[in-house]
Short mmCIF file of C-alpha atoms in Angstrom, two decimals:
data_model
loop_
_atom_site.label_atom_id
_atom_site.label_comp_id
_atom_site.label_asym_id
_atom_site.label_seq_id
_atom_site.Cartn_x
_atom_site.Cartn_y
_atom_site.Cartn_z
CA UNK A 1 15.22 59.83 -52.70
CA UNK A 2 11.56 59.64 -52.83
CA UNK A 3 8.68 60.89 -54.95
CA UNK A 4 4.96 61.98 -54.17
CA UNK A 5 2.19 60.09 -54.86
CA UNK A 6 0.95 63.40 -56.50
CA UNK A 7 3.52 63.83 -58.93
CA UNK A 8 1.78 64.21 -62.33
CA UNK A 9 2.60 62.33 -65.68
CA UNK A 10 5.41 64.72 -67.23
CA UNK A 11 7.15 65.15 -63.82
CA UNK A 12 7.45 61.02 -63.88
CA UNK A 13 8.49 60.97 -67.69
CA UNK A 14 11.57 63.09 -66.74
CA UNK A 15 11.90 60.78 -63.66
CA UNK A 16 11.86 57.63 -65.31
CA UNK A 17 14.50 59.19 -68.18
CA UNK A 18 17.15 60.17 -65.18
CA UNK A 19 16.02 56.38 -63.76
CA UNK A 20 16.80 55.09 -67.00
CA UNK A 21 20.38 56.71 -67.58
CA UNK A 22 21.30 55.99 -64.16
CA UNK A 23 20.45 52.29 -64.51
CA UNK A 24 22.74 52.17 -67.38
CA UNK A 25 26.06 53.90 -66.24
CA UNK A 26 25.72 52.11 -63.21
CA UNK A 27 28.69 49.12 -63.05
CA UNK A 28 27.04 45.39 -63.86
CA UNK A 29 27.38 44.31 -60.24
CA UNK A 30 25.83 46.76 -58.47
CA UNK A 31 22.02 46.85 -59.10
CA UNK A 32 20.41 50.02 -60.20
CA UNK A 33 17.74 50.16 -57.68
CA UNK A 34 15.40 48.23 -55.56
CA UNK A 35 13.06 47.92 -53.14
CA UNK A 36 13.81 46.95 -49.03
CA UNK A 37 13.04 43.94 -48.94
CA UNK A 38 12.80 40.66 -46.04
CA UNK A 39 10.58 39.55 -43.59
CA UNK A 40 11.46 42.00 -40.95
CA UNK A 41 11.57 45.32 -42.71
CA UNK A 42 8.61 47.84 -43.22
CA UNK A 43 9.01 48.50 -46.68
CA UNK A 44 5.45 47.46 -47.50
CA UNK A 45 4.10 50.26 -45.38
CA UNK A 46 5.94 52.78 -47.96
CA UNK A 47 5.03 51.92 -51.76
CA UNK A 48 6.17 54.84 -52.92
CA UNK A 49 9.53 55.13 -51.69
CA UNK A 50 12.40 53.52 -53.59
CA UNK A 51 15.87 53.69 -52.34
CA UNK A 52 18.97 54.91 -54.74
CA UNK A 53 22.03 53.66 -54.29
CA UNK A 54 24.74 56.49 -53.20
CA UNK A 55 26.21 57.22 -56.44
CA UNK A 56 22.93 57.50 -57.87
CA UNK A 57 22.30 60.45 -55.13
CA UNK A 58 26.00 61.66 -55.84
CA UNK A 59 24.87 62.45 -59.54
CA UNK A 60 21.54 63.67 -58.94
CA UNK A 61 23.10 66.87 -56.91
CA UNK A 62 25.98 66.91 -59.40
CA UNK A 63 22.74 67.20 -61.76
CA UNK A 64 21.22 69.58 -59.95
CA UNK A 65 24.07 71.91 -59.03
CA UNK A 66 25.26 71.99 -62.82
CA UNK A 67 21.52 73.41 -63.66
CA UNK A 68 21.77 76.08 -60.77
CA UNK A 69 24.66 77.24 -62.03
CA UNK A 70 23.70 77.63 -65.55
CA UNK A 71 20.76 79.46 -64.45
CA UNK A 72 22.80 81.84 -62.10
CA UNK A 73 24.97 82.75 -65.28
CA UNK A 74 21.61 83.57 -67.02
CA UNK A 75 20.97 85.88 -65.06
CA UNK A 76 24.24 87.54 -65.13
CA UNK A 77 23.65 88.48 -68.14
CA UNK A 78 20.19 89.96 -67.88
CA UNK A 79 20.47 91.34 -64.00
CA UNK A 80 23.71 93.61 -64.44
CA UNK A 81 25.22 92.79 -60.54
CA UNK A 82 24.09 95.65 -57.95
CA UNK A 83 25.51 96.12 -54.81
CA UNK A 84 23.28 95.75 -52.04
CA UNK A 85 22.11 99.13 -49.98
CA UNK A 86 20.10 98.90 -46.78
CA UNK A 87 18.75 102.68 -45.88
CA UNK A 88 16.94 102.60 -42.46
CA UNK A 89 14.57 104.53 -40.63
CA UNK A 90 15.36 108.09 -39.11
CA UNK A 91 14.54 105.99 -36.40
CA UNK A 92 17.14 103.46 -36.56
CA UNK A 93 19.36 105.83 -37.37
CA UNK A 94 18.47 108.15 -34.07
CA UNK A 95 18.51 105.07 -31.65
CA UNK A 96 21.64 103.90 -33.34
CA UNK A 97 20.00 100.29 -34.00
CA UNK A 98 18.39 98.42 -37.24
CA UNK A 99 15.38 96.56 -36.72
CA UNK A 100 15.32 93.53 -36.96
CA UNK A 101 14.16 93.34 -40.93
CA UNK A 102 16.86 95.59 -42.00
CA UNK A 103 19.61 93.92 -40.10
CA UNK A 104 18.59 90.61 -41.85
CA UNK A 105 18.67 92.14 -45.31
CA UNK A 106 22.56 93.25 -44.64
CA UNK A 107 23.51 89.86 -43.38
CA UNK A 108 21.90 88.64 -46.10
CA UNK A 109 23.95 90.91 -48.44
CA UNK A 110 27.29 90.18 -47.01
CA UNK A 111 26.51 86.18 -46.73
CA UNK A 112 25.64 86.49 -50.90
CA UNK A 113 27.63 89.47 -52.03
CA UNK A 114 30.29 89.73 -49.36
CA UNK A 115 29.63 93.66 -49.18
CA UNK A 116 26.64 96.15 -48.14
CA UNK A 117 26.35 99.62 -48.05
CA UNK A 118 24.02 101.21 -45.21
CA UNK A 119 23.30 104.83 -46.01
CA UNK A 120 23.26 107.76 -44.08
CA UNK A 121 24.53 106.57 -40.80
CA UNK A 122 27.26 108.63 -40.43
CA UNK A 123 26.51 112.48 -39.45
CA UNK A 124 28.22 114.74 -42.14
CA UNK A 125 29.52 116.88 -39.41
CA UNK A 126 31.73 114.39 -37.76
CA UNK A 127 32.88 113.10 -41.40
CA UNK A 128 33.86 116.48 -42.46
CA UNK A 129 35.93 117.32 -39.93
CA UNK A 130 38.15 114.10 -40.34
CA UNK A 131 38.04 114.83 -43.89
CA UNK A 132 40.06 118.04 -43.61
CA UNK A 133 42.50 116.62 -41.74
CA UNK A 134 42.86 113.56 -43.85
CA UNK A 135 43.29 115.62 -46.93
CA UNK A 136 46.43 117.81 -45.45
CA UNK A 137 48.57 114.33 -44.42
CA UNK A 138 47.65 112.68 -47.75
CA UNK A 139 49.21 115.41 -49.57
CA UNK A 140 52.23 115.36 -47.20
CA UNK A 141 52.09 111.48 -47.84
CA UNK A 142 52.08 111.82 -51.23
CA UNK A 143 55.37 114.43 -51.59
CA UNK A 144 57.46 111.53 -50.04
CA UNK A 145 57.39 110.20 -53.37
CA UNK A 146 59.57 106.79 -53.37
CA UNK A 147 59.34 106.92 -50.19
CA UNK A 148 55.93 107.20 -49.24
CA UNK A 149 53.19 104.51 -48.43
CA UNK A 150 51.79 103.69 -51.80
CA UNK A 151 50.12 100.55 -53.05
CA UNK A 152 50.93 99.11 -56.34
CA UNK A 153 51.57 102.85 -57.55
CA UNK A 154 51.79 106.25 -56.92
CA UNK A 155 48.28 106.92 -57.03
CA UNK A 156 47.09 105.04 -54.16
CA UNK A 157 48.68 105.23 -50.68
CA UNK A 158 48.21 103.48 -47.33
CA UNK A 159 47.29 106.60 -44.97
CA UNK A 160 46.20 105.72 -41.23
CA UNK A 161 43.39 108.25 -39.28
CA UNK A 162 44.93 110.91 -37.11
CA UNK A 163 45.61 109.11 -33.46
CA UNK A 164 44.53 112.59 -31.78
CA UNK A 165 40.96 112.48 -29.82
CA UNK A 166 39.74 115.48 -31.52
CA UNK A 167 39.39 113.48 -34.60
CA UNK A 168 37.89 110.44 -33.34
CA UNK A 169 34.17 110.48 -33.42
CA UNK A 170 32.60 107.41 -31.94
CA UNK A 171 30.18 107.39 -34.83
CA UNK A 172 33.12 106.80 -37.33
CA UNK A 173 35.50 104.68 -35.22
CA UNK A 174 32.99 102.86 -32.95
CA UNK A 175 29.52 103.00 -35.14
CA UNK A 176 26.99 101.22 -32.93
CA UNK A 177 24.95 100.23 -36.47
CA UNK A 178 28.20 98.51 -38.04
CA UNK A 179 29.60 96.84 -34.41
CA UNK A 180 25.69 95.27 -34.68
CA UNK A 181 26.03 94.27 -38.24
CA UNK A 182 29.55 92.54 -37.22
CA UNK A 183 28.28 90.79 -34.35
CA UNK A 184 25.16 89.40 -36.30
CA UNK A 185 28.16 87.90 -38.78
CA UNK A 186 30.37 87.22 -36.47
CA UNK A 187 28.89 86.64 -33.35
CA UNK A 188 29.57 88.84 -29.73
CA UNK A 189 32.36 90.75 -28.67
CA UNK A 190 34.23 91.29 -32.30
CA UNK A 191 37.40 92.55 -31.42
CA UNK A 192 38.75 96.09 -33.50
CA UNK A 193 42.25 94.26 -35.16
CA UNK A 194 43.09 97.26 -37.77
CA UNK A 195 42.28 100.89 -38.31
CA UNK A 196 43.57 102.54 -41.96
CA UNK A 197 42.63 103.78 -45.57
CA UNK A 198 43.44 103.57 -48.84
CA UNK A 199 43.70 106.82 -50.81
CA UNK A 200 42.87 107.43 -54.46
CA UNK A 201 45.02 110.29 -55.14
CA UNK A 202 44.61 112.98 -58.21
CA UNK A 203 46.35 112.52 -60.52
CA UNK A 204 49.36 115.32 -59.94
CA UNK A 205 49.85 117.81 -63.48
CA UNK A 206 51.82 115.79 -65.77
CA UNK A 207 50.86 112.47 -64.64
CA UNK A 208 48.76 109.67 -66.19
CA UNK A 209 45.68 108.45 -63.66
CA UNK A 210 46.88 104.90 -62.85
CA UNK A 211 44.85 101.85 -60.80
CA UNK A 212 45.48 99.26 -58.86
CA UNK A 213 45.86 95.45 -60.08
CA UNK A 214 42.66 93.37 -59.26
CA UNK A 215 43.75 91.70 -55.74
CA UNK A 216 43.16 90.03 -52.23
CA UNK A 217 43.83 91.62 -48.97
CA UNK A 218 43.84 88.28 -47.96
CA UNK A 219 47.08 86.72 -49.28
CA UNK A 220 48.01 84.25 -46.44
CA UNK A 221 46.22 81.19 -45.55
CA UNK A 222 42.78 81.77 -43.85
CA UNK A 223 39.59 79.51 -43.37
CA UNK A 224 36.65 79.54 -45.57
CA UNK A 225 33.89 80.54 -42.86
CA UNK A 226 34.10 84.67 -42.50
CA UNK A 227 36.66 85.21 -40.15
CA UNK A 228 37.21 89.05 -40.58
CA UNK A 229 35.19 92.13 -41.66
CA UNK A 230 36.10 95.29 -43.13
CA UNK A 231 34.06 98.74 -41.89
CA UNK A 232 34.59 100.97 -44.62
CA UNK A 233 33.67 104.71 -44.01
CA UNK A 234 33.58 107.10 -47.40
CA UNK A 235 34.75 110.12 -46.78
CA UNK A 236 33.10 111.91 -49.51
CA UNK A 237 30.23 110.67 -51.80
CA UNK A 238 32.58 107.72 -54.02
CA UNK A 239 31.92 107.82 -58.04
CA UNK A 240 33.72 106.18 -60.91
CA UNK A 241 34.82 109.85 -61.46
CA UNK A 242 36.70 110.53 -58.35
CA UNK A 243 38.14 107.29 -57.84
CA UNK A 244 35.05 104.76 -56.12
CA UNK A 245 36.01 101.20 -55.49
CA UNK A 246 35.99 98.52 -58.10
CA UNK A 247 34.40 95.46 -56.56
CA UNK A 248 33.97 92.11 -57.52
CA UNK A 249 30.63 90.56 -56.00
CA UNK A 250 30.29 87.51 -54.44
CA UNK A 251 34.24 86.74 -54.81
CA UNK A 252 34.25 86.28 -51.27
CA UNK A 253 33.33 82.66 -51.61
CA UNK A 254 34.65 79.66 -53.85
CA UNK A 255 38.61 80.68 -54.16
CA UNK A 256 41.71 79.74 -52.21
CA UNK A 257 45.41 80.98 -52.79
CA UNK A 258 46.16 79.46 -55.82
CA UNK A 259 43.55 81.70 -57.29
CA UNK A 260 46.60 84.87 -56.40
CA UNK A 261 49.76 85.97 -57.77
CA UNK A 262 52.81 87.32 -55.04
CA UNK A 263 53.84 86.15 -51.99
CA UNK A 264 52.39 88.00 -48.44
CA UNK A 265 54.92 90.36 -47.66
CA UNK A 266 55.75 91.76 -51.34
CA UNK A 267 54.32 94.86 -52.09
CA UNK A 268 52.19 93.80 -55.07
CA UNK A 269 50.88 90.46 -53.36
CA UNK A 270 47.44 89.17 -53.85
CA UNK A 271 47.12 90.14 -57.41
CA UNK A 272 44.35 87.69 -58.89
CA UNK A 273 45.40 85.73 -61.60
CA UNK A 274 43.77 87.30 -65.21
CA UNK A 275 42.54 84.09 -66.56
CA UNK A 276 40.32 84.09 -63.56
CA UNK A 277 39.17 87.31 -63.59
CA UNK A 278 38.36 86.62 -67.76
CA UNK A 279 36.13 83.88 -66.45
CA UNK A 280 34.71 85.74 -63.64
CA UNK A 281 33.78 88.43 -66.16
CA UNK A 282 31.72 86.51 -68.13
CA UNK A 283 29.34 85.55 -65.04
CA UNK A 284 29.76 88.62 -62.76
CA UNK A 285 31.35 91.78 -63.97
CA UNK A 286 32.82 94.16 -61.74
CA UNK A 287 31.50 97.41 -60.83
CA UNK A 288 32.02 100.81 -59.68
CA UNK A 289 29.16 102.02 -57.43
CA UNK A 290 28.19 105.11 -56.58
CA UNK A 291 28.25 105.30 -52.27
CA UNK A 292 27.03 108.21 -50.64
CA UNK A 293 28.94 110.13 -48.02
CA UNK A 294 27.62 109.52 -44.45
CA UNK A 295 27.28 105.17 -45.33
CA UNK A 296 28.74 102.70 -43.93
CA UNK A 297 30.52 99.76 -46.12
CA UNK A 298 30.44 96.00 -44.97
CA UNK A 299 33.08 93.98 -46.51
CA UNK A 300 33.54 90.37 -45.72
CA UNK A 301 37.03 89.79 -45.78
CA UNK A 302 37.33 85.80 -46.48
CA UNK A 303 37.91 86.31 -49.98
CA UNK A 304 41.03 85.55 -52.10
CA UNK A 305 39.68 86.90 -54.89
CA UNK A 306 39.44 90.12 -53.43
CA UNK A 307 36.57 93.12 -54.21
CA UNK A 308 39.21 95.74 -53.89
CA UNK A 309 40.78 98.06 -56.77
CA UNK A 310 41.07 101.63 -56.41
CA UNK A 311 41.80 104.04 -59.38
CA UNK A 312 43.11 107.29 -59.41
CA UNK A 313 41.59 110.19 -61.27
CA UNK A 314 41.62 113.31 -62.54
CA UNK A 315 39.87 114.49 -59.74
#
């Protein structure tokens, strides 16, 4: 650790106070600090440089990290969390291609967040005539009752896109704006793994609007670094009101299994535990943002405690 000649009188009070409590929780035989010293060294040629032992250095980031923190939760409480939206250029958008300023910003946003939205990317033709179709099997899916593909209840269900060609637009499937956004995370070549939805369903006449437990897509073992990412594509413009995503921000990072409740495999795995969410709460509450039809949704999918909870509604 070293210090500037430069530094001025208060900055080398609070220096000489941290000096002073590391000197005395340091163990009697090991001396708190000192000089290089002997014949053959160059220490002379560096007066201002003094040299901490490691555990002095192993505090001083402890230090440091425990102040970050407390400001981060400061903030919390007077920044309410936002999700982060990109919008580019009718430009971009007609050569397919962010610039180089905007594609930083959503890297940015999925490295700190773990999500970004990039708005109108998606022509409102193509989505709308997916949508129709989409619409018509989710209602079939949803009279199978018992039987049908739900998740955690009734009011969400699994429902894959139509395999036929005259549904598959290349700027919902194959989006050259979102395959650059995964590459920039991911690096070249990201190979397509999964194609699917999750439906919040009305609520049929009778029936109370239910959600979804607070969980992790990810509920098996996976490394820390980003290893998958999720393209979402709204179908219509997602509110609170009809049923928009509840996301968690910046869960992405910082969890492992233990943070989850049900084994991969069950049908309600990857529930997060509450006491964690209670805690996560109180730094980073979760929201339901409003996304406009025609974005595009990054998700960073190395996240055990997951950004995912769908609730059905009235509408």
């Amino acid at each position: 650790m070293s210090f500037k000649q430069d530094t001025d009188g208060r900055q080398w009070d609070y220096i000489k106070d941290d000096l002073k409590s590391w000197r005395n929780s340091c163990p009697r035989h090991m001396k708190p600090y000192s000089r290089l010293q002997g014949e053959n060294t160059t220490s002379h040629l560096f007066p201002a440089i003094w040299f901490l032992q490691p555990c002095h250095g192993a505090r001083f980031i402890k230090a440091e990290a425990s102040q970050q923190e407390l400001i981060r939760q400061l903030l919390a409480f007077t920044q309410p969390p936002q999700v982060g939206v990109v919008r580019p250029s009718a430009q971009e958008v007609k050569n397919w291609t962010l610039d180089s300023r905007n594609l930083e910003k959503s890297v940015r946003h999925m490295h700190r967040d773990g999500l970004v939205v990039v708005e109108d990317v998606v022509p409102h033709e193509d989505i709308d005539i997916l949508n129709k179709k989409m619409i018509e099997d989710a209602h079939t899916l949803q009279a199978r009752g018992d039987k049908g593909p739900f998740n955690y209840n009734k009011g969400n269900i699994q429902q894959d896109a139509p395999p036929v060609s005259e549904y598959f637009s290349p700027s919902i499937f194959t989006n050259p704006i979102a395959t650059q956004i995964t590459t920039a995370m991911m690096g070249p070549r990201p190979k397509w793994t999964f194609c699917s939805a999750n439906s919040a369903m009305a609520t049929l006449p009778g029936g109370t609007p239910q959600r979804q437990p607070v969980h992790s897509d990810a509920d098996f073992a996976h490394p820390d670094h980003p290893f998958a990412l999720v393209v979402n594509i709204p179908l219509v413009t997602t509110t609170p009101e009809n049923g928009s995503t509840e996301i968690w921000l910046g869960t992405h990072n910082g969890f492992g299994l233990d943070a989850q409740e049900g084994a991969h495999g069950e049908r309600a795995s990857g529930r997060i535990r509450e006491e964690l969410l209670r805690q996560r709460q109180e730094i980073s509450p979760p929201l339901q943002p409003v996304i406009k039809k025609g974005s595009i949704v990054g998700d960073a999918r190395h996240d055990p405690l997951c950004t995912v909870v769908q609730e059905q509604n009235e509408t």
